[in-house]
Coordinates of C-alpha atoms in Angstrom, one line a residue:
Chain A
X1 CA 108.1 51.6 59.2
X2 CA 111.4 50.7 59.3
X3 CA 114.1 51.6 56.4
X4 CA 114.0 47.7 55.1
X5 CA 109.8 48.0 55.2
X6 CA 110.1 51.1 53.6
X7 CA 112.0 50.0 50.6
X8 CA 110.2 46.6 50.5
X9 CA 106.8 48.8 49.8
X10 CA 108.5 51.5 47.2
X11 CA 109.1 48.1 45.6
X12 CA 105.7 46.6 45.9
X13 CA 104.2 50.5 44.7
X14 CA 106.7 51.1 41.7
X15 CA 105.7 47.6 40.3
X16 CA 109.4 46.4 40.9
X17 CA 109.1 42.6 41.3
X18 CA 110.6 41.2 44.9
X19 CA 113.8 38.8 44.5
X20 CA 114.7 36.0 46.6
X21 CA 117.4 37.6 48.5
X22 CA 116.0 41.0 49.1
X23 CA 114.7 41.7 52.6
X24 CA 110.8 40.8 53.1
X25 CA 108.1 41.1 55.6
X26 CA 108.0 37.4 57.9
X27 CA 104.6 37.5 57.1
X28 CA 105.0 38.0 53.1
X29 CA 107.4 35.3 52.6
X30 CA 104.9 32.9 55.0
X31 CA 101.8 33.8 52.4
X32 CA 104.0 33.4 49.3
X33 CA 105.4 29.8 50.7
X34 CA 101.4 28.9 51.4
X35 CA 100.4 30.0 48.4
X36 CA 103.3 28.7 45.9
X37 CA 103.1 25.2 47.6
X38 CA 99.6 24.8 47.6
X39 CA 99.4 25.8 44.1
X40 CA 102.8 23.1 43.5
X41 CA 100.3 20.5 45.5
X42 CA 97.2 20.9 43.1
X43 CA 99.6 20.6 40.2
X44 CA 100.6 17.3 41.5
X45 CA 97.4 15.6 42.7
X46 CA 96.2 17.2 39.7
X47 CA 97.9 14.4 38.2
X48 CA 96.2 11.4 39.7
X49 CA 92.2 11.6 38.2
X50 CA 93.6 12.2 34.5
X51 CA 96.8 9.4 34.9
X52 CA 93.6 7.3 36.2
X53 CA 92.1 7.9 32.3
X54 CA 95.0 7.4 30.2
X55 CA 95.1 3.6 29.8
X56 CA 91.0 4.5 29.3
X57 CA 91.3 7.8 27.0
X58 CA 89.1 6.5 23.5
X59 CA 92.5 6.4 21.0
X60 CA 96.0 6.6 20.7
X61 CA 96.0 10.0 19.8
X62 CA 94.1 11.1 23.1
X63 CA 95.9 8.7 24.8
X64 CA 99.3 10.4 23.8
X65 CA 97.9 14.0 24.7
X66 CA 96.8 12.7 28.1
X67 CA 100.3 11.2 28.2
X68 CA 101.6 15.1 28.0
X69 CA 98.9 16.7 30.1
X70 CA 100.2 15.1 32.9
X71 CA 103.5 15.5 31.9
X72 CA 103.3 19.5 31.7
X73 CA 101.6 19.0 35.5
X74 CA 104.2 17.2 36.5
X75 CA 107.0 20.0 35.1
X76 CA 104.4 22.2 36.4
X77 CA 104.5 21.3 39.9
X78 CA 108.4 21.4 40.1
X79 CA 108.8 24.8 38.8
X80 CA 106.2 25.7 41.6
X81 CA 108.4 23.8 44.4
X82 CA 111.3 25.2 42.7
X83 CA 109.9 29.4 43.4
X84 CA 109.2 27.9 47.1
X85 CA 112.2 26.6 47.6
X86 CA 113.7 30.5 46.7
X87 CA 111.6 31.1 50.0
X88 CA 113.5 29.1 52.6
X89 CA 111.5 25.7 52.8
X90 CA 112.5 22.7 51.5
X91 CA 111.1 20.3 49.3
X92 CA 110.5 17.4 51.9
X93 CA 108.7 20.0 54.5
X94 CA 106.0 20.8 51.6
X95 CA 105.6 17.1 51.2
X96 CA 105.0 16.7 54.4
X97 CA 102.7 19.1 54.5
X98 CA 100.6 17.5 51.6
X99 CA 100.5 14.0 53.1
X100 CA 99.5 15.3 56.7
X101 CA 97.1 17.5 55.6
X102 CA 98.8 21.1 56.5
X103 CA 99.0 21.9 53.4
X104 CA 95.8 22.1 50.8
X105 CA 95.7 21.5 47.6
X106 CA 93.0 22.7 45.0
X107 CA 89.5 21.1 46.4
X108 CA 88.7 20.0 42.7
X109 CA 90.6 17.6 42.3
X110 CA 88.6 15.7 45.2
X111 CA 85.5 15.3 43.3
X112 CA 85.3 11.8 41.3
X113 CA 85.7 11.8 37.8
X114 CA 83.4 9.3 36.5
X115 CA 83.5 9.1 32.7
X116 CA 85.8 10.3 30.0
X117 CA 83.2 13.4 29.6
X118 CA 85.1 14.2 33.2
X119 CA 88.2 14.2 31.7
X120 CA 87.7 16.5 29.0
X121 CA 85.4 18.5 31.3
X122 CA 88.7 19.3 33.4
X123 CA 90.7 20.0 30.7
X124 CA 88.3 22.9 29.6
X125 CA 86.8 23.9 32.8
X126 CA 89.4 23.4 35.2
X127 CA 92.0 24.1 33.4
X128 CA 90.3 27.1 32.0
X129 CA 89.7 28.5 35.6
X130 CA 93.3 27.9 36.7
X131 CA 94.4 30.1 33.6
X132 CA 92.0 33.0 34.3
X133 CA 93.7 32.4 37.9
X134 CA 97.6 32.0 36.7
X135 CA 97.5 34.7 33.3
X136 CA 96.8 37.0 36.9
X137 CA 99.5 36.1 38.8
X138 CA 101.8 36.8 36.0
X139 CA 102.4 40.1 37.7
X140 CA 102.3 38.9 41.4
X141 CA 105.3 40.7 42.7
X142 CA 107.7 37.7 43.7
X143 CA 110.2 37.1 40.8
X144 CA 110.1 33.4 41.0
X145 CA 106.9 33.1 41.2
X146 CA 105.9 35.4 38.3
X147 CA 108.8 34.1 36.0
X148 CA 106.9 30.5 36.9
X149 CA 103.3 31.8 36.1
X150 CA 104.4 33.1 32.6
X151 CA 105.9 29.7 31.7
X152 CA 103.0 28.1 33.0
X153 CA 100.2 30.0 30.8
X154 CA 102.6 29.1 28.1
X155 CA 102.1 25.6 27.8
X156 CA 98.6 25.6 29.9
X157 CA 96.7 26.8 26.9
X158 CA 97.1 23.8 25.1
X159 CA 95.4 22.3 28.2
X160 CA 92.3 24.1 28.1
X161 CA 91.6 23.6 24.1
X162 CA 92.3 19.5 23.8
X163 CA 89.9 19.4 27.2
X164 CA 87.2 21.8 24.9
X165 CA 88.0 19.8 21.4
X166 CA 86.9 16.7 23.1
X167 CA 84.0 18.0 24.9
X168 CA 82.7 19.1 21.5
X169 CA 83.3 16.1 20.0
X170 CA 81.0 14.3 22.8
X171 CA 78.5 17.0 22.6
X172 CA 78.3 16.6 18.7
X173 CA 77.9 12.7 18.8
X174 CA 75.5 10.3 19.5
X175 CA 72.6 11.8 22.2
X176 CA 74.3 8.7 24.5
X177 CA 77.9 10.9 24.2
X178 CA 75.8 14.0 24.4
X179 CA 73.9 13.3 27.5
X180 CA 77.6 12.3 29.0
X181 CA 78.8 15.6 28.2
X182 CA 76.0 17.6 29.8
X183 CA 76.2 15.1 33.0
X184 CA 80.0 16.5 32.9
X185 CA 79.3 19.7 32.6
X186 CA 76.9 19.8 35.0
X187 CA 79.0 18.3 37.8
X188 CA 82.2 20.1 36.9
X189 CA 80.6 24.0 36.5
X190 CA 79.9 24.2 40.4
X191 CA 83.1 22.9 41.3
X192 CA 85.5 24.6 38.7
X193 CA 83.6 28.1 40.4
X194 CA 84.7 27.1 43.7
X195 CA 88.0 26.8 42.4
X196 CA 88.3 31.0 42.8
X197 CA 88.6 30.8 46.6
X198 CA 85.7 32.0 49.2
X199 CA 84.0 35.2 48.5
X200 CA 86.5 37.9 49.2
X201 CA 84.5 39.1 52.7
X202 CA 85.3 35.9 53.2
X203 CA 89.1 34.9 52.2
X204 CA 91.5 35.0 54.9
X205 CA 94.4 36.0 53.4
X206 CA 93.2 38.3 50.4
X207 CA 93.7 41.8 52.0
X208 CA 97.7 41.4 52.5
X209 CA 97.8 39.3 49.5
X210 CA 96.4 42.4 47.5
X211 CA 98.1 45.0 49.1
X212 CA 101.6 43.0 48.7
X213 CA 100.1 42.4 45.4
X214 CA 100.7 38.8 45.9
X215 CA 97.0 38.6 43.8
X216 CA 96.3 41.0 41.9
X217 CA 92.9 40.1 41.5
X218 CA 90.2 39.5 44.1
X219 CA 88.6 36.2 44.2
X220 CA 85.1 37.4 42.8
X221 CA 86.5 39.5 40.2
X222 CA 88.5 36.3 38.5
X223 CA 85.3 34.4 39.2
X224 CA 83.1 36.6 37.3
X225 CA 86.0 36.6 34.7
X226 CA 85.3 33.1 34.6
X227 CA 81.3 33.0 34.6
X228 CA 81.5 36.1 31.9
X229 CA 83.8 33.5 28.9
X230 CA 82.3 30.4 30.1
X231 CA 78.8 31.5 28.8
X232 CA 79.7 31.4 24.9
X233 CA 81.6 27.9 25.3
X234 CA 78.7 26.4 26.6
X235 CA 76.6 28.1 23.8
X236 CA 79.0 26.7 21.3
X237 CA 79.2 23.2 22.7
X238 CA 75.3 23.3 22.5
X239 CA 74.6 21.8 26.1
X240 CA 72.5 23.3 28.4
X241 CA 74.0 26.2 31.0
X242 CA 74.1 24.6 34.4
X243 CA 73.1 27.8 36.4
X244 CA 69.4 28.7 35.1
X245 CA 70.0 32.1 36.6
X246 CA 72.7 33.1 34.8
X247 CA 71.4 36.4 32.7
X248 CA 73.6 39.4 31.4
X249 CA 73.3 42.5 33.2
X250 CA 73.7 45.6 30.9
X251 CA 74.5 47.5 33.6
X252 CA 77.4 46.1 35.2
X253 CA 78.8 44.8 31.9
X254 CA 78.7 40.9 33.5
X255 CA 76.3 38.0 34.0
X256 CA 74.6 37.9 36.9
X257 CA 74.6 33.9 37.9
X258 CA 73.7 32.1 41.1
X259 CA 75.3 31.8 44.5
X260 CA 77.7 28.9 45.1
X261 CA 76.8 26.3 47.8
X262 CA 79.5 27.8 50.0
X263 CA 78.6 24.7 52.8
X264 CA 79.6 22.2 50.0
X265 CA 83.0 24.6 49.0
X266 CA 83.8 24.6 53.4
X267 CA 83.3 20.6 53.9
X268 CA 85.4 20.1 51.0
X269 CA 88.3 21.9 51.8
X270 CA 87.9 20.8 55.3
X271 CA 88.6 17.0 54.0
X272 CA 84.9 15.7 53.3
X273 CA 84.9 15.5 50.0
X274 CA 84.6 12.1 47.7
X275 CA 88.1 11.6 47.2
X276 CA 90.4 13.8 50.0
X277 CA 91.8 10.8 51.7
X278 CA 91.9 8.6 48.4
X279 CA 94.0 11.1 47.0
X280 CA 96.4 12.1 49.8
X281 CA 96.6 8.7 50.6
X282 CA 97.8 7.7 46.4
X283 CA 100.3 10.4 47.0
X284 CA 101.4 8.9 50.1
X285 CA 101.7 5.1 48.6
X286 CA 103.3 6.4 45.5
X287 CA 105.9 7.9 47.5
X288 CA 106.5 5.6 49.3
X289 CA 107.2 2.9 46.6
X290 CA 108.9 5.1 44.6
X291 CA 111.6 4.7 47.2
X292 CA 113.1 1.8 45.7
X293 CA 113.9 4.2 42.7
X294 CA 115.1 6.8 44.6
X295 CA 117.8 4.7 46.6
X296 CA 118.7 3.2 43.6
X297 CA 119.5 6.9 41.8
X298 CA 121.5 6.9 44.9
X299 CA 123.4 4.2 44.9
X300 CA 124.1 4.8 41.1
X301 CA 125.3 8.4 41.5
X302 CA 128.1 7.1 44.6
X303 CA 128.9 4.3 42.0
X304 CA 129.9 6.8 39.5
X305 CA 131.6 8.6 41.9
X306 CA 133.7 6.5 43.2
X307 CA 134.2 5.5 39.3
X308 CA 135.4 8.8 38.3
X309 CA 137.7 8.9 41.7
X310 CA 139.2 5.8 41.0
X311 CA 140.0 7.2 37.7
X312 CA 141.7 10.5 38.8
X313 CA 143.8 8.8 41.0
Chain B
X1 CA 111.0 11.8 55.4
X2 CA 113.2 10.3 52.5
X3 CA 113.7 13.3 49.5
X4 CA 116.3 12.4 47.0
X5 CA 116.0 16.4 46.6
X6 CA 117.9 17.0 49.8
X7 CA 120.7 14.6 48.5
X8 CA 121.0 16.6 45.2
X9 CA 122.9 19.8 44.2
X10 CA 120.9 22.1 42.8
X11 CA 121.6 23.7 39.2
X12 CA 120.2 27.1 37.6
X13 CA 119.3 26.4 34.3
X14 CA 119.7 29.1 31.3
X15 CA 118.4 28.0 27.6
X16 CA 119.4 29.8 24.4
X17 CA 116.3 30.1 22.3
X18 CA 117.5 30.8 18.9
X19 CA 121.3 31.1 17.4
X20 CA 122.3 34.5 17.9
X21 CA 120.5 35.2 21.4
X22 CA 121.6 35.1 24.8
X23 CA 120.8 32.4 27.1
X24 CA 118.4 33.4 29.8
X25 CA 118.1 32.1 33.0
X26 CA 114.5 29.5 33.2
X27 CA 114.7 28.1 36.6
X28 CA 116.4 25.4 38.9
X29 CA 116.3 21.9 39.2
X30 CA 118.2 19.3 41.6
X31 CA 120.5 16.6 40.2
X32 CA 123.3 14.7 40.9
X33 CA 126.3 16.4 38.4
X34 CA 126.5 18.5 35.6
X35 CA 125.4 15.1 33.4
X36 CA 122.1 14.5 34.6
X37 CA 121.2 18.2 35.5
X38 CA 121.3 18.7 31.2
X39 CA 119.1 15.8 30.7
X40 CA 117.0 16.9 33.6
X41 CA 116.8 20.6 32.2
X42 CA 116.3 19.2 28.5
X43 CA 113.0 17.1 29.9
X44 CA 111.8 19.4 32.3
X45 CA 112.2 23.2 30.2
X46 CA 112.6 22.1 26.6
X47 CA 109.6 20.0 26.1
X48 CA 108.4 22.3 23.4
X49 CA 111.7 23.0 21.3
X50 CA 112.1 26.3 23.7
X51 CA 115.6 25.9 22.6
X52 CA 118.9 25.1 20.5
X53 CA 121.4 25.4 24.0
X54 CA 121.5 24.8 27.2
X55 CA 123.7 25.6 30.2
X56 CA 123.8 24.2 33.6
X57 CA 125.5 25.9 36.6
X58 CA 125.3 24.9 40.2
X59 CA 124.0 27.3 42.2
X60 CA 126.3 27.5 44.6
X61 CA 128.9 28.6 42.2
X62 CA 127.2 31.8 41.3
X63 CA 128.4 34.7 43.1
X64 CA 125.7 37.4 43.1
X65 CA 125.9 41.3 43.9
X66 CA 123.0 42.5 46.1
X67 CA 120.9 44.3 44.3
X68 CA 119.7 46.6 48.0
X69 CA 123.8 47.6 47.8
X70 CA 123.4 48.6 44.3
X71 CA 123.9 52.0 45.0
X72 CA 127.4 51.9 46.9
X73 CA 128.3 49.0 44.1
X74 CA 127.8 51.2 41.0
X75 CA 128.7 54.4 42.8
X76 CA 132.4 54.9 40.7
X77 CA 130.4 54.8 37.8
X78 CA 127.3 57.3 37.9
X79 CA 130.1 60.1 38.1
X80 CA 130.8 60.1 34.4
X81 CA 127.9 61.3 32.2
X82 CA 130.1 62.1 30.0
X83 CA 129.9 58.4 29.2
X84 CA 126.6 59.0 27.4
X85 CA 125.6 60.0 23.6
X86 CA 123.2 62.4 25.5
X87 CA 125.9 64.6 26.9
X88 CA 127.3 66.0 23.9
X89 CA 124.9 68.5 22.7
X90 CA 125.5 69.0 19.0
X91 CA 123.9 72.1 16.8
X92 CA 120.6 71.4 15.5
X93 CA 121.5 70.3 11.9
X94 CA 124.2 67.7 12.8
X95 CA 122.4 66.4 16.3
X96 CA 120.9 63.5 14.3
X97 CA 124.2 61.7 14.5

């Protein structure tokens, strides 16, 4: 190891966290920048299947919470571009990456969301995994990133409760709005599990990650975190658990549950899912059209230049 | 591949929670001038009345020390103990001071 690799691990071992301009393996940085901007991406399209329900959301007042939801993604996703930018890449190469596909985003977001059950199943369940996920990474060793994740879990809990206080309202209606929340629930459960990554014999780039303490937890063990809370909820909510094997296990102190379909999980990160190219695509179109709003912050700012020029002279 | 990012400065943002604390640094955001990069820092990192004041610097004013020179850059220092409380040993009765 050379001196710079040596102090980079004494780092990484005495819990220091790693800043910007400190020295850093190529490979480290390359992870972080793959992980940061994927996670920057799902906050993003994130945004499109619950901005598709807020003109549809049942009353003002859920309309208006909606209305923040995707507001908080939005800031979401721009502190996340903001830690990747602390890496070396810029904002436009991770949009590029998006739109051609480089880059992935979180495969949840390309299943359809079909009824307003959906929506306040992704508030609770997929909102719900990506905190078990993010209170984690609160201690990943890059600065940026960490300083991001604890701002994050901040405002993410709200999240997760309005998507649970609706579901309950469904689930303690009519049997109609009942029926719609267990049709939710049932399509979102598989999914929201997937959300954790592969298993870890499986993942790619968990063993650096771990050791560089990039995650802290393996991809199973935030699963099972998961599984393990979601169990009560569902109790509560009075539905029916989706996984009929699901069954505590003294021993190991966790449910046992059933295998994902890990062909379904592979096709849809590979691009076959309902909605992959319907939502790359929206991204695409809305930038795109948003130009006209760009170039005219432009041609504003130079206005106002020239403005306060003209006045100094 | 038109950004507007690229065209933008970008500003550090640091928010005051509470009268009487120190502002502490929250993150970055690009904008055009000092102006916009407030209103941009009051949408973006305020949305929940985190704070009472905020300051906007561009980043490329900030001069930084490097923190892996941090022990040639503090050196002159770490040769006076006697600096600290803990160095003056006091008899037993009095050492509460």
């Amino acid at each position: 190891m050379t001196p710079e690799e040596q102090n980079f691990m004494r780092k990484i071992e005495a819990e220091e966290k790693i800043e910007p301009k400190d020295w850093m393996p190529a490979q480290y940085r390359k992870n972080l920048i793959r992980q940061i901007s994927q996670h920057a991406h799902s906050e993003v399209i994130g945004m499109q299947p619950e901005g598709n329900y807020i003109t549809r959301a049942p009353s003002l007042r859920r309309k208006a919470v909606l209305i923040s939801k995707v507001q908080d993604e939005a800031g979401h996703g721009l502190y996340l571009y903001s830690a990747a930018e602390t890496l070396g890449i810029s904002r436009s190469e991770m949009i590029e990456q998006l739109q051609s596909g480089k880059a992935k985003y979180s495969s949840i977001f390309n299943y359809p969301v079909l009824t307003w059950a959906d929506v306040a199943a992704i508030g609770w369940l997929v909102d719900g995994a990506a905190i078990v996920n993010q209170v984690s990474l609160q201690r990943t060793s890059y600065g940026p990133y960490s300083r991001g994740m604890i701002r994050i879990c901040k405002e993410e809990s709200f999240h997760q409760r309005q998507g649970y206080k609706a579901m309950l309202s469904l689930a303690k209606g009519s049997p109609e709005q009942k029926a719609m929340a267990q049709d939710a629930l049932n399509r979102f459960y598989w999914p929201a599990l997937m959300m954790f990554g592969p298993h870890d014999s499986d993942s790619a780039h968990s063993q650096k990650s771990m050791e560089w303490k990039i995650k802290r937890e393996t991809n199973d063990d935030l699963r099972q975190k998961f599984v393990d809370q979601t169990v009560k909820q569902i109790e509560v909510l009075g539905l029916e658990h989706p996984d009929q094997a699901i069954k505590w296990n003294e021993e190991r102190g966790h449910y046992d549950s059933s295998d994902l379909n890990w062909d379904e999980f592979w096709s849809v990160i590979n691009g076959n899912g309902h909605c992959n190219r319907q939502r790359v695509e929206h991204h695409i179109a809305a930038h795109d059209e948003g130009e006209w709003v760009r170039d005219a912050i432009t041609a504003y700012n130079e206005k106002k230049r020239a403005k306060k020029a003209q006045h100094a002279a | 591949m038109s950004v507007i990012t690229e065209k933008l400065e970008l500003f550090e943002v640091f928010i005051r929670s509470k009268r009487g604390l120190d502002h502490k640094h929250v993150g970055s955001l690009h904008a055009e001038d000092q102006e916009q990069a407030l209103e941009y820092a009051r949408d973006c990192y305020t949305r929940r009345s985190e704070g009472v004041s905020i300051w906007v610097v561009k980043s490329s004013d900030i001069c930084a020390s490097q923190e892996d020179d941090a022990d040639s850059f503090y050196d002159p220092n770490d040769d006076k103990p006697y600096r600290h409380a803990t160095y003056y040993v006091l008899p037993d009765p009095v050492n509460n001071m």
